[in-house]
Amino acid sequence: MNEFDPNTINDILRDFAEVDEDISALFRDADDADATNRQTHLLGANSKSAHELAANPPEKPVHIVEDLIVEGLTLLCGAPKMGKSWMVLDMCASVADGLPFLGRKTLPGGVFYLALEDSFDRVHTRLLKQGHKMSPRFSIATEMRALDTGLIEQLDDWRSRNPDGRLVVIDTLQKIRPTQKGGANAYEADYNIMTPLHNWAKKNHIALVIVHHLRKTGTFDSGDPFERISGSSGLTGAADTSIVLARERNSDDARLLVTGRDVEMANLALHFETARCQWRMVGKDADTYFALRAYMDDPLVDCLRKLLDKNPGGARIGYDALMAEATEFIGYPPATDSRDLAKKLRTLAPQLMEYEGIGLSSNIRLDNGRVRGVHLTRIHAAKSTAIQTTLNTAV
């Protein structure tokens, strides 16, 4: 009987295993191809398998204004006469010339600004006010058709003449609304308005910004600012990005709140420079920035500093006496009464310690227990850079 060489047996087994793996791979490839075929031949659907997406990743949307304005549809809302048009005009001119906008990089290209509530004279005057060049890549229209009477065709015409087009701004939505049809609910009607605009922007790789209004009810400190957008949630539902310019009347400060599919949520602190009528970003964290500004501008804080300067070893003072001293120093009462003053001091205590190195103990008993007041003491040397460091972090 012939004996088999063990090495020969191992070679045969290994060959069988390799053949089996090759056959399995063929079946897997066939299954993958069949699955892909099923996914990509759905009737009337634009579909792909996850395998195809992994093999050929789609291009990511291009940012026209870094981390703010992206290819697709953006809804930018604010209360009437609060600086929306100044903002988008500055944005348009900045993109046309490739200049930073709100401190962010822009992708230069052709721009079409539909200033449908303005005249050419007003737009020209505002561009001069902001110090912009009159770029040939910056097109302006003061009259356009509505959505149901040829607006998309007009946008197509502009796009065909401007192959480098990047940005279109429609100011405002109300000016291009189609004739209202009966039967549709508010959400459906609003969504149907935004859909053709969204489709056009995506098809043409354009950032299309629609300027819209906020309802006048409520304040920006109460509830969700996005809930104040005039109309139904069909508007924000169809938009890729929603932006709210939240500014209180008679104030040059504002928040710019951003949420979207292709941008990170943001709550930016802005300041309106009245000399050039331009918005400037002063903080990337509005909550931190404005809280610190309020602290820095609080005259009561300055009064407490002066009190410690006069009493380097510490100061113990009753609420009524502090109220009188602060009133004399500031020129008006810092609180309605001693109880309100005590509440304000308790709120200031953590910031006094963090920024000034000042310890504040409130509601202590003075004068054998007959008087309530505060004890101020310098715990450590004032952090001269603490406030600036926090401001730099916020910015």
Coordinates of N, CA and C in Angstrom, one line a residue, residues 48-61 205:
K48 N -29.3 54.7 -4.3 CA -28.0 54.0 -4.4 C -27.9 53.1 -3.2
S49 N -27.1 52.1 -3.3 CA -26.8 51.2 -2.2 C -25.7 51.8 -1.3
A50 N -25.7 51.4 0.0 CA -24.6 51.9 0.9 C -23.3 51.5 0.3
H51 N -23.2 50.4 -0.3 CA -21.9 49.9 -0.9 C -21.4 50.9 -2.0
E52 N -22.4 51.4 -2.8 CA -22.0 52.3 -3.9 C -21.5 53.7 -3.3
L53 N -22.2 54.1 -2.2 CA -21.8 55.3 -1.5 C -20.4 55.2 -1.0
A54 N -20.1 54.1 -0.4 CA -18.8 53.9 0.2 C -17.7 53.8 -0.9
A55 N -18.0 53.2 -2.1 CA -17.1 53.1 -3.2 C -16.9 54.4 -3.9
N56 N -17.9 55.2 -4.0 CA -17.9 56.5 -4.6 C -18.6 57.6 -3.8
P57 N -17.9 58.1 -2.7 CA -18.5 59.1 -1.8 C -18.9 60.3 -2.6
P58 N -20.1 60.8 -2.3 CA -20.6 62.0 -3.0 C -19.8 63.2 -2.5
E59 N -19.8 64.3 -3.3 CA -19.1 65.5 -3.0 C -19.9 66.2 -1.8
K60 N -19.2 66.7 -0.9 CA -19.8 67.5 0.2 C -20.2 68.9 -0.3
P61 N -21.3 69.4 0.3 CA -21.8 70.8 -0.1 C -20.6 71.8 0.1
H205 N -25.9 74.0 -7.8 CA -24.8 74.2 -6.8 C -24.6 75.6 -6.4

